[in-house]
PDB file of C-alpha atoms in Angstrom:
ATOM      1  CA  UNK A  28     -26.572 -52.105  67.705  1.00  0.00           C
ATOM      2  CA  UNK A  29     -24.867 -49.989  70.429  1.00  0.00           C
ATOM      3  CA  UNK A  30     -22.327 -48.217  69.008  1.00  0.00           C
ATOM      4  CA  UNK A  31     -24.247 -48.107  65.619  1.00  0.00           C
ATOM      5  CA  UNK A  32     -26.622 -45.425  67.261  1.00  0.00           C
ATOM      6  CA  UNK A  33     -23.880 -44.135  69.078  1.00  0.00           C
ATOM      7  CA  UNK A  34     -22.467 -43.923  65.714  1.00  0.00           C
ATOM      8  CA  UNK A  35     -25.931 -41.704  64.412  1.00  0.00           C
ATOM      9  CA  UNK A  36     -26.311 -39.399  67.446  1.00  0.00           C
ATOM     10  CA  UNK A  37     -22.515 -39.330  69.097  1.00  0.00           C
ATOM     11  CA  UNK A  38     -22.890 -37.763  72.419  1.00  0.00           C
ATOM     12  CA  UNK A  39     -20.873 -34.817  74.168  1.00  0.00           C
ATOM     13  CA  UNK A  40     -17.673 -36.784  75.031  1.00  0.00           C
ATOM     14  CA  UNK A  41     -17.151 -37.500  71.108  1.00  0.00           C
ATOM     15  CA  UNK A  42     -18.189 -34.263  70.679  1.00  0.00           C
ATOM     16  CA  UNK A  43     -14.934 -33.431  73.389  1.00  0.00           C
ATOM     17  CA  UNK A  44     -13.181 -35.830  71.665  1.00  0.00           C
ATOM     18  CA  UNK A  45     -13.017 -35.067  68.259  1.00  0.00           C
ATOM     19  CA  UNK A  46     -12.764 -31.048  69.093  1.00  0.00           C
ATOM     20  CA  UNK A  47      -9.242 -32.101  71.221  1.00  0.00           C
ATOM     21  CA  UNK A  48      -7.808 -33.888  68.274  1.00  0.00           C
ATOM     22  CA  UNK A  49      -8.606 -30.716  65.512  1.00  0.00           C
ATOM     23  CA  UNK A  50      -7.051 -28.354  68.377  1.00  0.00           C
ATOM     24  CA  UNK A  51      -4.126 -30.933  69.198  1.00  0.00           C
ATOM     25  CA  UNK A  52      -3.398 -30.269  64.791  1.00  0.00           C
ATOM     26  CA  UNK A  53      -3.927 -26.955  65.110  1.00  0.00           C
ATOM     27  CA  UNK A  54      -1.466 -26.501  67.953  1.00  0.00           C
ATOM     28  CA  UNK A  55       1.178 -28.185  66.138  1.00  0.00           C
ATOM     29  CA  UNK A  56       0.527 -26.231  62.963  1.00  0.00           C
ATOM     30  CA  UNK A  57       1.182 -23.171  65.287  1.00  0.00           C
ATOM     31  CA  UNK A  58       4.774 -24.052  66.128  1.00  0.00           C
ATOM     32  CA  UNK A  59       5.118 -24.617  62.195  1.00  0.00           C
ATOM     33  CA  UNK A  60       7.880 -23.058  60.630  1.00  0.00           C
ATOM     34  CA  UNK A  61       7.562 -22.760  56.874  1.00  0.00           C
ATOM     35  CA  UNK A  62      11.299 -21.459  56.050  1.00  0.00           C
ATOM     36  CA  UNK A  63      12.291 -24.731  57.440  1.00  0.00           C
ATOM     37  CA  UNK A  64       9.909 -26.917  56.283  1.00  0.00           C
ATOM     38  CA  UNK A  65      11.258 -26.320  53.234  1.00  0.00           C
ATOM     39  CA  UNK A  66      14.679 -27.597  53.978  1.00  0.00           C
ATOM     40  CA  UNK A  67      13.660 -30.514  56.019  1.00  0.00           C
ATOM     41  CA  UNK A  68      10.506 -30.728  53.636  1.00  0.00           C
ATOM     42  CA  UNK A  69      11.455 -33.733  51.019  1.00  0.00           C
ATOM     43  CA  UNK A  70      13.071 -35.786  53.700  1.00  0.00           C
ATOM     44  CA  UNK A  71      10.117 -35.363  56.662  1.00  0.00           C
ATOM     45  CA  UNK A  72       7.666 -36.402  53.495  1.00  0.00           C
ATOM     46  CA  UNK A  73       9.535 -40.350  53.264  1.00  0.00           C
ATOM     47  CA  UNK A  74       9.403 -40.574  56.743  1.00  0.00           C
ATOM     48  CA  UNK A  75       6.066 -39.349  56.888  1.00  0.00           C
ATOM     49  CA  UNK A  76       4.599 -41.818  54.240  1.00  0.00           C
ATOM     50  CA  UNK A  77       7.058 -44.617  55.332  1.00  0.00           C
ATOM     51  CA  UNK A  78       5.597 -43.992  58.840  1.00  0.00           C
ATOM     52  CA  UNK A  79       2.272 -44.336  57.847  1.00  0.00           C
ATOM     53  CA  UNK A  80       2.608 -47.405  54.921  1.00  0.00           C
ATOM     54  CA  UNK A  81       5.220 -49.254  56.811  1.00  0.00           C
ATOM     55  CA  UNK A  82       2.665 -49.621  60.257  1.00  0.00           C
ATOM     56  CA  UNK A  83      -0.232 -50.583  57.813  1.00  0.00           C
ATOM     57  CA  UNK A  84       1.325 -53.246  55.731  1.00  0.00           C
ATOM     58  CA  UNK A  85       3.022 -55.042  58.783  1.00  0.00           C
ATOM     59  CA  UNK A  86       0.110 -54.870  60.964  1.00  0.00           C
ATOM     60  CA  UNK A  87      -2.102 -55.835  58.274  1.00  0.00           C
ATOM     61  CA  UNK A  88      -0.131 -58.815  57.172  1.00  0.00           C
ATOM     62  CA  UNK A  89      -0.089 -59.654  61.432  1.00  0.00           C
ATOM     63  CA  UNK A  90      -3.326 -59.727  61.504  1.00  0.00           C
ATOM     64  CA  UNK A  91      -3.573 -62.137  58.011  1.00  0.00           C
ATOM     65  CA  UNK A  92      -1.129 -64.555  59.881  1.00  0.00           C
ATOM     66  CA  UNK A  93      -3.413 -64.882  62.830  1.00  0.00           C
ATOM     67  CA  UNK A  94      -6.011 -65.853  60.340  1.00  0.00           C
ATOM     68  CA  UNK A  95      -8.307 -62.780  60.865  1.00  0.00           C
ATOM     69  CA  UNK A  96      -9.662 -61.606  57.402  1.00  0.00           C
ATOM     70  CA  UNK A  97      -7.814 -58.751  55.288  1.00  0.00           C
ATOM     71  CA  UNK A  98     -11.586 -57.001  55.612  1.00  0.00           C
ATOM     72  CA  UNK A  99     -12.096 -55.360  57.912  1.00  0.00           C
ATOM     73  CA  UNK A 100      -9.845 -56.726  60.779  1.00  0.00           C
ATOM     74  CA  UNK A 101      -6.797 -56.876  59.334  1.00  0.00           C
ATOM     75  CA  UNK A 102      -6.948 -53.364  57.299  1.00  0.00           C
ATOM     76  CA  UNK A 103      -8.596 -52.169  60.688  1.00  0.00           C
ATOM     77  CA  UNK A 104      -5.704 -53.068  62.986  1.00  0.00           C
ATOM     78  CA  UNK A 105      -3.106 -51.876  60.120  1.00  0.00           C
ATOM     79  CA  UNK A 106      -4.795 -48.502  59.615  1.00  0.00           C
ATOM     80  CA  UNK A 107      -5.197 -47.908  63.643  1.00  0.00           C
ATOM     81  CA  UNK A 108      -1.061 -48.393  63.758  1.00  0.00           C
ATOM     82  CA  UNK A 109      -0.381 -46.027  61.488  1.00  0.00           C
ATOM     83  CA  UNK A 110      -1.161 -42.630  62.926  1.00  0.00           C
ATOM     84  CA  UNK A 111       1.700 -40.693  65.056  1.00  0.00           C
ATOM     85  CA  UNK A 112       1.177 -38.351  68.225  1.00  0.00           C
ATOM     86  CA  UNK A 113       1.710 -34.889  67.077  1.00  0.00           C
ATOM     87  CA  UNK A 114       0.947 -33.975  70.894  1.00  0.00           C
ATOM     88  CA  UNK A 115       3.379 -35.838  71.960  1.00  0.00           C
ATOM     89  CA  UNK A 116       6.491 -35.350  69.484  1.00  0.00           C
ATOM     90  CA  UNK A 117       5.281 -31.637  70.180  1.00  0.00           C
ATOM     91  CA  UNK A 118       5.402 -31.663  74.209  1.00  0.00           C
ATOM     92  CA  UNK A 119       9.252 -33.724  74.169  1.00  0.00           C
ATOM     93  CA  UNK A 120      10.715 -31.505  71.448  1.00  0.00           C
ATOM     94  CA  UNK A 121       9.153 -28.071  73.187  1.00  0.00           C
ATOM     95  CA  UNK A 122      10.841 -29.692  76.664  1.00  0.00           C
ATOM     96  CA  UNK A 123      14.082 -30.452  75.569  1.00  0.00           C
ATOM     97  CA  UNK A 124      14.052 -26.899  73.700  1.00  0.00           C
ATOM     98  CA  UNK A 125      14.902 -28.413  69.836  1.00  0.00           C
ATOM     99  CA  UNK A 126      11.586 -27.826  68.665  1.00  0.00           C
ATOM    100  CA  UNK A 127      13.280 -24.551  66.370  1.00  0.00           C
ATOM    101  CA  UNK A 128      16.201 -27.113  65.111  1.00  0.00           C
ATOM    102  CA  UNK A 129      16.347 -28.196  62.121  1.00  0.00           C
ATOM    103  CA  UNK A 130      15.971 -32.176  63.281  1.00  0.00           C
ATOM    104  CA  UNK A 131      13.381 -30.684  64.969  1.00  0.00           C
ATOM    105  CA  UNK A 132      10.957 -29.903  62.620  1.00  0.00           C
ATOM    106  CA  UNK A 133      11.737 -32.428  60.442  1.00  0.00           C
ATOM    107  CA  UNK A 134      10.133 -34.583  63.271  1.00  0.00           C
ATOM    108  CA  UNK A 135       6.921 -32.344  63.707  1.00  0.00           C
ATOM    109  CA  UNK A 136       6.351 -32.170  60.185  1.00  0.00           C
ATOM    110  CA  UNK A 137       6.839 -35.469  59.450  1.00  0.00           C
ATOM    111  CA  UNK A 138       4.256 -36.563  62.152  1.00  0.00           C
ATOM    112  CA  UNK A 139       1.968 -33.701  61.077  1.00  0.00           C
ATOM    113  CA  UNK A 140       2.074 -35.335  57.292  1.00  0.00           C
ATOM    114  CA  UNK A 141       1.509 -38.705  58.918  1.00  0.00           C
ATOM    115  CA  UNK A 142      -1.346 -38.012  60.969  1.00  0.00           C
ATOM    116  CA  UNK A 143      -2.874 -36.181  57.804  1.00  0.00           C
ATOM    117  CA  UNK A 144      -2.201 -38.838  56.006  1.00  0.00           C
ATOM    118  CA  UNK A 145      -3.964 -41.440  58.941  1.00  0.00           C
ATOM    119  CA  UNK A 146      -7.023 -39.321  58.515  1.00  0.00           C
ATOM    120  CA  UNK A 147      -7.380 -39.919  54.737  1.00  0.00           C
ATOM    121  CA  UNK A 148      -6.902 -43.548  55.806  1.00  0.00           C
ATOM    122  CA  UNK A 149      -9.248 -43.620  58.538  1.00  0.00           C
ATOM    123  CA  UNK A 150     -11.771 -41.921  55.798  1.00  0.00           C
ATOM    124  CA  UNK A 151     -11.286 -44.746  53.333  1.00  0.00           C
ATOM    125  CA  UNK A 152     -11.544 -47.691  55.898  1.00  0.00           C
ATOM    126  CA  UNK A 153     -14.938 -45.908  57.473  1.00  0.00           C
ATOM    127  CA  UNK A 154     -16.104 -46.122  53.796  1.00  0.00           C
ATOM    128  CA  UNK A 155     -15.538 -49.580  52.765  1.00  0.00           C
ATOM    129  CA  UNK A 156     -18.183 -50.701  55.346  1.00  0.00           C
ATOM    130  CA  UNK A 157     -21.074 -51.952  53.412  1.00  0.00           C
ATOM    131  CA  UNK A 158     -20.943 -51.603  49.438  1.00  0.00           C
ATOM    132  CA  UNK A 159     -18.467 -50.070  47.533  1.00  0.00           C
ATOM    133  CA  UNK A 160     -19.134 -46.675  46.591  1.00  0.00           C
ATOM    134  CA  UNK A 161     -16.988 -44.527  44.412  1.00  0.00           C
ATOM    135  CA  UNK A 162     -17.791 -41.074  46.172  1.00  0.00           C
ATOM    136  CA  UNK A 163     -17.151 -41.888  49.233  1.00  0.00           C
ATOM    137  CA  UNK A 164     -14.063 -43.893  48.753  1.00  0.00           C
ATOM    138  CA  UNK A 165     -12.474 -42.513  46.101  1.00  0.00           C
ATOM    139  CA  UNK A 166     -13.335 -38.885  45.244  1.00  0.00           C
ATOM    140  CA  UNK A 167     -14.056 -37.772  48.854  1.00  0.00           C
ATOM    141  CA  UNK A 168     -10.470 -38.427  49.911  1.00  0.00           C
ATOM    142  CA  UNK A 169      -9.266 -36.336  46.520  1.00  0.00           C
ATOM    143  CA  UNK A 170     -11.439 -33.481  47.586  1.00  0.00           C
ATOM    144  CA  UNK A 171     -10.629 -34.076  51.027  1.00  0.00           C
ATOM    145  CA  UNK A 172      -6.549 -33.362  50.012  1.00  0.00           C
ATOM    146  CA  UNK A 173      -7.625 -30.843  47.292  1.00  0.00           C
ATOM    147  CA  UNK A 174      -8.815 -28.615  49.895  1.00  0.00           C
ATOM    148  CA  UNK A 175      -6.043 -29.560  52.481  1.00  0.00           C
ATOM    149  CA  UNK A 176      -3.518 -27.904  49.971  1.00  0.00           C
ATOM    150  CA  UNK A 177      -5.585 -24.854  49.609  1.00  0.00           C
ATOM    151  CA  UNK A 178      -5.942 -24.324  53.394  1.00  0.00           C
ATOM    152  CA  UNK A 179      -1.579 -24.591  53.308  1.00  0.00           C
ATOM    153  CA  UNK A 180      -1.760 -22.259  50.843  1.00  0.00           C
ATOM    154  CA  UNK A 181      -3.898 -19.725  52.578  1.00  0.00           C
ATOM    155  CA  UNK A 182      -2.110 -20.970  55.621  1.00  0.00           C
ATOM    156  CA  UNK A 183       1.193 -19.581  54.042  1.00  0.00           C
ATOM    157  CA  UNK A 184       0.343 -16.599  51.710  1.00  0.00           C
ATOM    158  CA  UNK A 185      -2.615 -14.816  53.227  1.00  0.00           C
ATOM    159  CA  UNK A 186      -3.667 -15.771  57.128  1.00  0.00           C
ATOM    160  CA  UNK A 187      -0.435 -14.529  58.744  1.00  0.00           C
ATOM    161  CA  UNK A 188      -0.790 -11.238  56.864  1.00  0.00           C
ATOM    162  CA  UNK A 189      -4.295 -11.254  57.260  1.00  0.00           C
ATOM    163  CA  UNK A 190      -3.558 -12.008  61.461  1.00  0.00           C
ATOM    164  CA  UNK A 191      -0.872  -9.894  62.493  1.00  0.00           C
ATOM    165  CA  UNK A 192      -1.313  -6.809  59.981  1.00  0.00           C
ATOM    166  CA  UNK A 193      -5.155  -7.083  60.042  1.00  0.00           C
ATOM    167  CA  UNK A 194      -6.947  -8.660  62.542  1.00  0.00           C
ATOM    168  CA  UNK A 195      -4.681  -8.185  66.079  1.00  0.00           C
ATOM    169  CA  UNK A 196      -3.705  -4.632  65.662  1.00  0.00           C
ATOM    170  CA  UNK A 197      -7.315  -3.934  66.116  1.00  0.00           C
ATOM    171  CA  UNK A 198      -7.973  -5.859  69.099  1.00  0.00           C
ATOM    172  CA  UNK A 199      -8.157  -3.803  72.424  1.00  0.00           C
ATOM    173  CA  UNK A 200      -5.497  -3.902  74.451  1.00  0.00           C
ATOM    174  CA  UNK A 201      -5.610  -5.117  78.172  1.00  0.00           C
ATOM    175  CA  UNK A 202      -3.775  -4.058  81.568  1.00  0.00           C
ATOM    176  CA  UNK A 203       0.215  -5.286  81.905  1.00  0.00           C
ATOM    177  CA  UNK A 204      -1.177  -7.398  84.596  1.00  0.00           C
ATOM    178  CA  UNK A 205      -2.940  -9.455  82.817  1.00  0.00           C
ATOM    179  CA  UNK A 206      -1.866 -13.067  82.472  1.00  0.00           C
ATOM    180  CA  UNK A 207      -3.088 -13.823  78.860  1.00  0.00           C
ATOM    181  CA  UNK A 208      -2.794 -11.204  76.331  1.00  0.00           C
ATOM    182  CA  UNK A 209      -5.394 -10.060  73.953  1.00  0.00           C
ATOM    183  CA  UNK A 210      -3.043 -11.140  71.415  1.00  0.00           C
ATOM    184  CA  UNK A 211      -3.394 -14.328  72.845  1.00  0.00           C
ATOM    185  CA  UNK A 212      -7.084 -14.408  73.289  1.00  0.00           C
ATOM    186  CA  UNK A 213      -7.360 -13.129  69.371  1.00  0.00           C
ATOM    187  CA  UNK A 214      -5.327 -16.035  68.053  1.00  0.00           C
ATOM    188  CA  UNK A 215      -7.659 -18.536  70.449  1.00  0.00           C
ATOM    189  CA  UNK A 216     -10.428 -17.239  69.024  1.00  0.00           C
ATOM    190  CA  UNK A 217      -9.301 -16.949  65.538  1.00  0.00           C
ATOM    191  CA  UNK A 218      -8.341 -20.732  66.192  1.00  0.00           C
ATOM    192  CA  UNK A 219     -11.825 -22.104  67.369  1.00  0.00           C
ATOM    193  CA  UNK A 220     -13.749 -20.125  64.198  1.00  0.00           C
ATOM    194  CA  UNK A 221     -11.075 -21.352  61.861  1.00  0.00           C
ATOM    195  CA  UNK A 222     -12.107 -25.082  63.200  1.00  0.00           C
ATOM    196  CA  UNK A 223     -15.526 -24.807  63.207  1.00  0.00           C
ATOM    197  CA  UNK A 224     -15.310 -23.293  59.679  1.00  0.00           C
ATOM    198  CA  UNK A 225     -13.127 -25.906  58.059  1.00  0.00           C
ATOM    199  CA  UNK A 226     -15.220 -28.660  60.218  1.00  0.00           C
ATOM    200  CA  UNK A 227     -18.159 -27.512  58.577  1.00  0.00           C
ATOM    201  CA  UNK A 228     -16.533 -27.277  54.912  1.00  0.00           C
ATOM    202  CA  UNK A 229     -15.777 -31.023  55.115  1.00  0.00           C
ATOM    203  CA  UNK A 230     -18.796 -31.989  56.572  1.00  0.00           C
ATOM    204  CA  UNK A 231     -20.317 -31.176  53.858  1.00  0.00           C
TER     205      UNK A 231
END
């Protein structure tokens, strides 16, 4: 009964929480680099959905041989395996100074598409509680990755133009002293609106 009205008002640490996560994705999107994406693209894409299948049906079936039910234990525990710390891949590669290699981004993309991918999972799982229902099961998740292509899309055709030939040449500039540029305050901004935006799409 707890967490169930946790569940209808969440309070300001899931609030925290779930804001850390979207900026955690968006950081990694940041050190993104499209040209090589699409040379390490087709191979980062098996790992990806190897990385994310592979945790799900072994933990799953773990869970089956302990004699917990496929419903929602075993899916539960199978499903909570299969995401991949972007933060993390993202903090070691940055480190060690590979993050612009080639085996390098094959790594961040790959867990980028694998945590994507554990969100669409986590969305299902959330909606097989209670009766099935086709919305929320099936066509949310389709919508849900409709509009996740769109975003790349805008993400690589129109935002950096629309960034550095629009948006931060007309920011005011600020003293050489100054520890954080207004270039960098722009993109922070840019960052939280873009989140709150696209958090607000999908809620809806």
């Amino acid at each position: 009964e707890v967490s169930h009205e946790c569940g209808l008002t969440p309070d300001a640490f899931t609030l925290i929480g779930h804001a850390g996560v979207a900026l955690m994705i968006f950081e990694s999107g940041m050190h993104f680099d499209f040209e090589k994406a699409q040379v390490v693209g087709p191979k980062a894409c098996a790992v990806a959905v190897l990385g994310t299948i592979l945790p799900l049906v072994t933990g799953t079936i773990l869970m089956l041989i302990y004699g917990y039910p496929l419903l929602p234990d075993a899916v539960s525990v199978g499903t909570a395996l299969a995401p991949t710390s972007v933060g993390i891949a993202l903090r070691l590669l940055g480190e060690a100074g590979v993050l612009q290699q080639d085996f390098g981004q094959a790594i961040i993309t790959a867990a980028f598409i694998d945590d994507i991918l554990s969100l669409v999972l986590f969305n299902v799982l959330f909606s097989l509680r209670g009766d099935f229902n086709v919305m929320s099961t099936v066509v949310s998740p389709i919508i849900g990755v409709i509009f996740m292509g769109i975003a790349m899309v805008l993400a690589v055709k129109f935002w950096p133009k629309a960034i550095n030939e629009w948006i931060l040449p007309r920011l005011p500039k600020k003293s050489g002293d100054s520890k954080v540029s207004a270039e960098d305050e722009g993109l922070f901004l840019i960052m939280i609106l873009m989140l709150i935006a696209y958090g607000t799409i999908t809620h809806f």
